[in-house]
Amino acid sequence: MMEILKLEVGDRIVAFSTMRGNVSQLDAPNPYSGFNVCHYTGDDATHISQCRSELAKLTEVAVDRLLIPRQTHSVNVVIIGEEIPDLEEVDGMVTSRDDVALVVNTADCLPIVFNDSKHGIVGVAHGGWRGLYGGIIESTVTAMTVLGAELQEIRVAIGPCICGDCYEVDEDFARRFEERMGDCVIEVGEREKPHVDLRRAAVDCLGRIGIAKSKINVVEECSRCDERFFSARRMGVESGRIATVVKKVGKV
Ligand SMILES: [Zn+2]
C-alpha cells in the first residue's frame, strides 16, 4: 500500500504528497526504490506504470487522467480545459475539471497546491529556486484567475521540500535571490555558507500578490532530513520523486 502525506488546503479537494513507502523495506542502494511516478529521471518504465496504476486507483481517475508534465523549472502554467494540452516543459497546471488528477514531481523543490473551493478551481505548481525566482507562483495564480478564481478565496499548501537548514547555497546566489525574493536568507552564523529558506520565500511571494499567511499551510517535513521522501540532495538527481497530487472533488 502506498503511503501519503495529506495536505490541508480547504474543501472539495483531495491533495497529498506521496512517500517512498516502508523505509525498512526499501532497497537502500536503489534510488528509485519506493513509490515513484516520474518518467524522466531514469526510473524503469515498468516500475513507473505500476505506481501510476496504484495512484490512479487511489485518486479514482483513469490512468490517462493522471496529468504528469515533464517539468523543466520553467514558469509555464497550463489550463486544463476540455482538451488536455501538451505537458512538455510545464511546471504548473490549473483546472476546474473533476475527472483529472494534477501531479507535480519534486525532490527538494517546493510542491505548491492551490484551491479556490468557492469557484471550484484547483492548481498545482513545482517551485524550485528557479521557478520561484522566475514567477511560477504568480503564473499559477494568474491562470486560476483566468478560470474565474478570486484571490481572496485561494488557499495554498506547500508540501514536503528542503528546509532552510539543509539548503546551503553560495554567497552570490544568496544575495541575488534575496534581492528579488525578500528576506529569506538564513545568515551564516556558525555555518560556512549561507542557507536559503525557500518556504519563506514562497510564503512572502504569496503575501505580495495578496494571499495572506493565514490561508497558507506549510508542512514541516523536509525531504532531505526525512528519509521517507525522495531527495535530490541526499540521493542524487537520478532518483525517484515525491508526487504531489491534486484532484477536485464534486462539481460546483
Ligand atoms: Zn532539512
Tab-separated table of C-alpha atoms and ligand atoms in Angstrom:
chain	number	residue	atom	x	y	z
A	1	MET	CA	0.000	0.000	0.000
A	2	MET	CA	1.274	3.445	-0.852
A	3	GLU	CA	1.848	5.947	1.923
A	4	ILE	CA	0.824	9.558	1.582
A	5	LEU	CA	1.055	12.823	3.472
A	6	LYS	CA	-2.244	14.695	3.258
A	7	LEU	CA	-2.133	18.417	2.560
A	8	GLU	CA	-4.695	20.669	4.224
A	9	VAL	CA	-5.910	23.189	1.663
A	10	GLY	CA	-9.631	23.692	2.199
A	11	ASP	CA	-12.709	21.833	0.999
A	12	ARG	CA	-13.718	19.981	-2.160
A	13	ILE	CA	-10.227	18.839	-2.946
A	14	VAL	CA	-8.046	15.826	-2.409
A	15	ALA	CA	-4.418	16.897	-2.046
A	16	PHE	CA	-1.447	14.888	-0.871
A	17	SER	CA	2.231	14.129	-1.395
A	18	THR	CA	3.446	10.572	-1.835
A	19	MET	CA	6.069	8.996	0.398
A	20	ARG	CA	8.557	6.328	-0.634
A	21	GLY	CA	6.883	3.655	1.464
A	22	ASN	CA	8.023	1.486	4.345
A	23	VAL	CA	11.620	2.675	4.773
A	24	SER	CA	12.798	-0.576	6.387
A	25	GLN	CA	11.713	-2.491	3.289
A	26	LEU	CA	13.267	-0.182	0.724
A	27	ASP	CA	16.220	-1.291	-1.320
A	28	ALA	CA	18.740	1.239	0.039
A	29	PRO	CA	21.218	1.470	-2.876
A	30	ASN	CA	18.398	1.804	-5.434
A	31	PRO	CA	17.474	5.497	-5.696
A	32	TYR	CA	14.121	4.604	-7.256
A	33	SER	CA	13.070	2.168	-4.577
A	34	GLY	CA	9.684	3.175	-3.264
A	35	PHE	CA	6.735	4.906	-4.849
A	36	ASN	CA	7.674	6.866	-7.988
A	37	VAL	CA	5.601	8.028	-10.974
A	38	CYS	CA	8.160	10.397	-12.518
A	39	HIS	CA	9.057	9.337	-16.051
A	40	TYR	CA	12.106	11.490	-16.828
A	41	THR	CA	14.606	10.942	-14.036
A	42	GLY	CA	15.819	7.481	-15.031
A	43	ASP	CA	13.446	5.012	-13.391
A	44	ASP	CA	12.338	1.808	-15.059
A	45	ALA	CA	9.131	2.086	-17.150
A	46	THR	CA	7.510	-0.974	-15.582
A	47	HIS	CA	8.004	0.334	-12.068
A	48	ILE	CA	6.596	3.727	-13.073
A	49	SER	CA	3.493	2.233	-14.666
A	50	GLN	CA	2.829	0.018	-11.617
A	51	CYS	CA	2.992	3.081	-9.385
A	52	ARG	CA	0.760	5.054	-11.746
A	53	SER	CA	-1.896	2.341	-11.660
A	54	GLU	CA	-1.849	2.462	-7.890
A	55	LEU	CA	-2.121	6.249	-7.886
A	56	ALA	CA	-4.973	6.231	-10.411
A	57	LYS	CA	-6.866	3.790	-8.216
A	58	LEU	CA	-6.369	5.891	-5.100
A	59	THR	CA	-7.465	9.114	-6.804
A	60	GLU	CA	-10.310	7.381	-8.667
A	61	VAL	CA	-9.327	8.578	-12.125
A	62	ALA	CA	-8.297	6.681	-15.253
A	63	VAL	CA	-4.522	6.269	-15.631
A	64	ASP	CA	-4.584	8.604	-18.651
A	65	ARG	CA	-6.270	11.229	-16.491
A	66	LEU	CA	-3.248	11.439	-14.235
A	67	LEU	CA	-1.679	14.552	-15.728
A	68	ILE	CA	2.061	14.378	-15.173
A	69	PRO	CA	4.085	17.028	-17.015
A	70	ARG	CA	7.738	16.994	-17.939
A	71	GLN	CA	8.940	19.780	-15.697
A	72	THR	CA	11.887	21.980	-16.563
A	73	HIS	CA	11.984	24.624	-13.796
A	74	SER	CA	10.061	26.890	-16.171
A	75	VAL	CA	7.256	29.297	-15.322
A	76	ASN	CA	4.908	27.673	-17.852
A	77	VAL	CA	1.465	27.030	-16.454
A	78	VAL	CA	-1.292	25.396	-18.490
A	79	ILE	CA	-5.041	25.496	-18.070
A	80	ILE	CA	-6.591	22.055	-18.330
A	81	GLY	CA	-9.873	22.755	-20.105
A	82	GLU	CA	-11.876	20.414	-22.308
A	83	GLU	CA	-8.743	19.443	-24.187
A	84	ILE	CA	-5.676	18.203	-22.410
A	85	PRO	CA	-2.764	20.291	-23.681
A	86	ASP	CA	0.784	19.176	-24.309
A	87	LEU	CA	2.543	18.713	-20.973
A	88	GLU	CA	6.151	19.100	-22.094
A	89	GLU	CA	8.067	21.867	-20.303
A	90	VAL	CA	5.204	22.577	-17.965
A	91	ASP	CA	5.657	23.397	-14.275
A	92	GLY	CA	2.152	24.358	-13.238
A	93	MET	CA	-1.403	23.293	-14.052
A	94	VAL	CA	-4.830	24.605	-13.107
A	95	THR	CA	-8.278	23.238	-13.791
A	96	SER	CA	-11.941	23.266	-12.904
A	97	ARG	CA	-12.357	19.664	-14.073
A	98	ASP	CA	-13.103	16.954	-11.544
A	99	ASP	CA	-12.078	13.970	-13.699
A	100	VAL	CA	-8.353	14.664	-13.767
A	101	ALA	CA	-5.633	14.476	-11.133
A	102	LEU	CA	-2.876	17.056	-11.470
A	103	VAL	CA	0.556	15.797	-10.460
A	104	VAL	CA	3.920	17.523	-9.970
A	105	ASN	CA	7.120	15.679	-9.170
A	106	THR	CA	9.715	17.095	-6.789
A	107	ALA	CA	12.717	16.081	-4.741
A	108	ASP	CA	13.631	19.077	-2.530
A	109	CYS	CA	11.854	21.709	-4.659
A	110	LEU	CA	8.514	23.011	-3.405
A	111	PRO	CA	5.265	21.354	-4.439
A	112	ILE	CA	2.621	24.067	-4.125
A	113	VAL	CA	-1.108	23.355	-4.137
A	114	PHE	CA	-3.824	25.955	-4.744
A	115	ASN	CA	-7.557	25.750	-4.124
A	116	ASP	CA	-10.458	28.122	-4.597
A	117	SER	CA	-13.262	25.891	-3.361
A	118	LYS	CA	-15.897	28.589	-3.838
A	119	HIS	CA	-15.343	28.674	-7.589
A	120	GLY	CA	-14.177	25.081	-7.911
A	121	ILE	CA	-10.723	25.791	-9.274
A	122	VAL	CA	-7.594	23.915	-8.252
A	123	GLY	CA	-3.946	24.164	-9.208
A	124	VAL	CA	-0.517	22.781	-8.534
A	125	ALA	CA	2.985	24.053	-9.240
A	126	HIS	CA	6.590	22.946	-8.969
A	127	GLY	CA	8.713	25.698	-7.468
A	128	GLY	CA	12.428	25.315	-7.073
A	129	TRP	CA	14.583	28.399	-6.722
A	130	ARG	CA	14.463	28.997	-10.489
A	131	GLY	CA	10.706	28.761	-10.647
A	132	LEU	CA	10.176	30.955	-7.604
A	133	TYR	CA	12.661	33.488	-8.925
A	134	GLY	CA	11.057	33.451	-12.375
A	135	GLY	CA	7.499	33.793	-11.077
A	136	ILE	CA	5.877	30.343	-11.114
A	137	ILE	CA	3.644	31.299	-8.179
A	138	GLU	CA	2.422	34.439	-9.939
A	139	SER	CA	1.835	32.494	-13.194
A	140	THR	CA	-0.205	29.818	-11.440
A	141	VAL	CA	-2.376	32.294	-9.551
A	142	THR	CA	-2.928	34.285	-12.749
A	143	ALA	CA	-4.043	31.136	-14.586
A	144	MET	CA	-6.502	30.416	-11.782
A	145	THR	CA	-7.968	33.894	-12.013
A	146	VAL	CA	-8.346	33.462	-15.775
A	147	LEU	CA	-10.587	30.497	-14.954
A	148	GLY	CA	-12.585	32.617	-12.526
A	149	ALA	CA	-10.857	32.184	-9.179
A	150	GLU	CA	-10.686	35.116	-6.769
A	151	LEU	CA	-7.531	35.936	-4.886
A	152	GLN	CA	-9.224	36.205	-1.516
A	153	GLU	CA	-10.702	32.717	-1.941
A	154	ILE	CA	-7.451	30.936	-2.727
A	155	ARG	CA	-5.915	28.669	-0.118
A	156	VAL	CA	-2.424	27.266	-0.531
A	157	ALA	CA	-0.451	24.328	0.812
A	158	ILE	CA	3.270	23.768	0.494
A	159	GLY	CA	4.220	20.101	0.636
A	160	PRO	CA	7.422	18.334	1.697
A	161	CYS	CA	10.538	20.106	0.402
A	162	ILE	CA	14.010	21.087	1.513
A	163	CYS	CA	14.215	23.046	4.781
A	164	GLY	CA	16.339	26.133	5.286
A	165	ASP	CA	18.846	24.217	7.421
A	166	CYS	CA	19.512	21.803	4.560
A	167	TYR	CA	19.597	24.308	1.707
A	168	GLU	CA	23.134	25.599	1.614
A	169	VAL	CA	23.986	27.980	-1.233
A	170	ASP	CA	26.787	30.213	-2.458
A	171	GLU	CA	27.082	33.753	-1.191
A	172	ASP	CA	26.424	35.263	-4.650
A	173	PHE	CA	23.323	33.198	-5.106
A	174	ALA	CA	22.011	34.118	-1.660
A	175	ARG	CA	22.375	37.841	-2.361
A	176	ARG	CA	20.801	37.630	-5.808
A	177	PHE	CA	17.915	35.535	-4.579
A	178	GLU	CA	17.299	37.777	-1.583
A	179	GLU	CA	17.265	40.869	-3.769
A	180	ARG	CA	14.327	39.523	-5.695
A	181	MET	CA	12.511	37.327	-3.171
A	182	GLY	CA	12.978	39.334	0.018
A	183	ASP	CA	14.402	38.309	3.353
A	184	CYS	CA	14.744	34.532	3.080
A	185	VAL	CA	18.450	34.015	3.716
A	186	ILE	CA	19.463	32.402	6.978
A	187	GLU	CA	22.654	34.218	7.873
A	188	VAL	CA	25.889	32.328	8.013
A	189	GLY	CA	26.496	32.459	11.779
A	190	GLU	CA	28.270	29.216	12.692
A	191	ARG	CA	27.859	27.884	9.172
A	192	GLU	CA	30.356	28.038	6.356
A	193	LYS	CA	27.861	29.228	3.764
A	194	PRO	CA	24.500	30.976	3.758
A	195	HIS	CA	21.303	28.956	3.677
A	196	VAL	CA	18.098	29.906	1.909
A	197	ASP	CA	14.630	29.220	3.241
A	198	LEU	CA	12.635	28.552	0.068
A	199	ARG	CA	9.414	28.060	2.030
A	200	ARG	CA	9.699	31.537	3.485
A	201	ALA	CA	10.436	32.910	0.008
A	202	ALA	CA	7.248	31.259	-1.309
A	203	VAL	CA	5.070	32.442	1.586
A	204	ASP	CA	6.370	36.009	1.200
A	205	CYS	CA	5.780	35.871	-2.550
A	206	LEU	CA	2.191	34.725	-1.979
A	207	GLY	CA	1.787	37.593	0.504
A	208	ARG	CA	2.939	40.123	-2.074
A	209	ILE	CA	0.259	39.009	-4.510
A	210	GLY	CA	-2.443	39.134	-1.874
A	211	ILE	CA	-2.651	35.653	-0.318
A	212	ALA	CA	-2.356	36.045	3.435
A	213	LYS	CA	-0.271	33.773	5.653
A	214	SER	CA	-3.434	32.608	7.385
A	215	LYS	CA	-4.509	30.972	4.101
A	216	ILE	CA	-1.244	29.083	3.667
A	217	ASN	CA	-0.393	25.748	5.225
A	218	VAL	CA	3.260	24.725	5.144
A	219	VAL	CA	4.060	21.147	6.123
A	220	GLU	CA	7.068	20.645	8.383
A	221	GLU	CA	8.553	17.606	6.690
A	222	CYS	CA	11.884	18.225	4.993
A	223	SER	CA	12.611	15.995	2.010
A	224	ARG	CA	16.337	15.950	2.738
A	225	CYS	CA	16.115	15.377	6.502
A	226	ASP	CA	13.364	12.788	6.291
A	227	GLU	CA	14.236	9.501	4.587
A	228	ARG	CA	10.611	8.707	3.913
A	229	PHE	CA	10.854	11.140	0.978
A	230	PHE	CA	12.974	11.241	-2.151
A	231	SER	CA	15.628	13.970	-2.066
A	232	ALA	CA	17.921	15.039	-4.894
A	233	ARG	CA	20.424	16.480	-2.427
A	234	ARG	CA	20.544	13.303	-0.357
A	235	MET	CA	20.196	10.715	-3.144
A	236	GLY	CA	21.356	12.448	-6.322
A	237	VAL	CA	19.359	13.924	-9.186
A	238	GLU	CA	18.881	10.485	-10.738
A	239	SER	CA	16.382	9.250	-8.207
A	240	GLY	CA	12.657	8.974	-7.671
A	241	ARG	CA	10.418	11.908	-6.936
A	242	ILE	CA	7.726	12.909	-4.466
A	243	ALA	CA	4.440	13.140	-6.370
A	244	THR	CA	2.102	15.864	-5.186
A	245	VAL	CA	-1.389	15.193	-6.365
A	246	VAL	CA	-4.431	17.434	-6.600
A	247	LYS	CA	-7.926	16.396	-7.513
A	248	LYS	CA	-11.060	18.417	-7.300
A	249	VAL	CA	-13.956	16.672	-5.631
A	250	GLY	CA	-17.506	17.242	-6.793
A	251	LYS	CA	-18.996	19.791	-9.148
A	252	VAL	CA	-19.652	23.386	-8.173
B	1	ZN	ZN	16.141	19.558	6.213
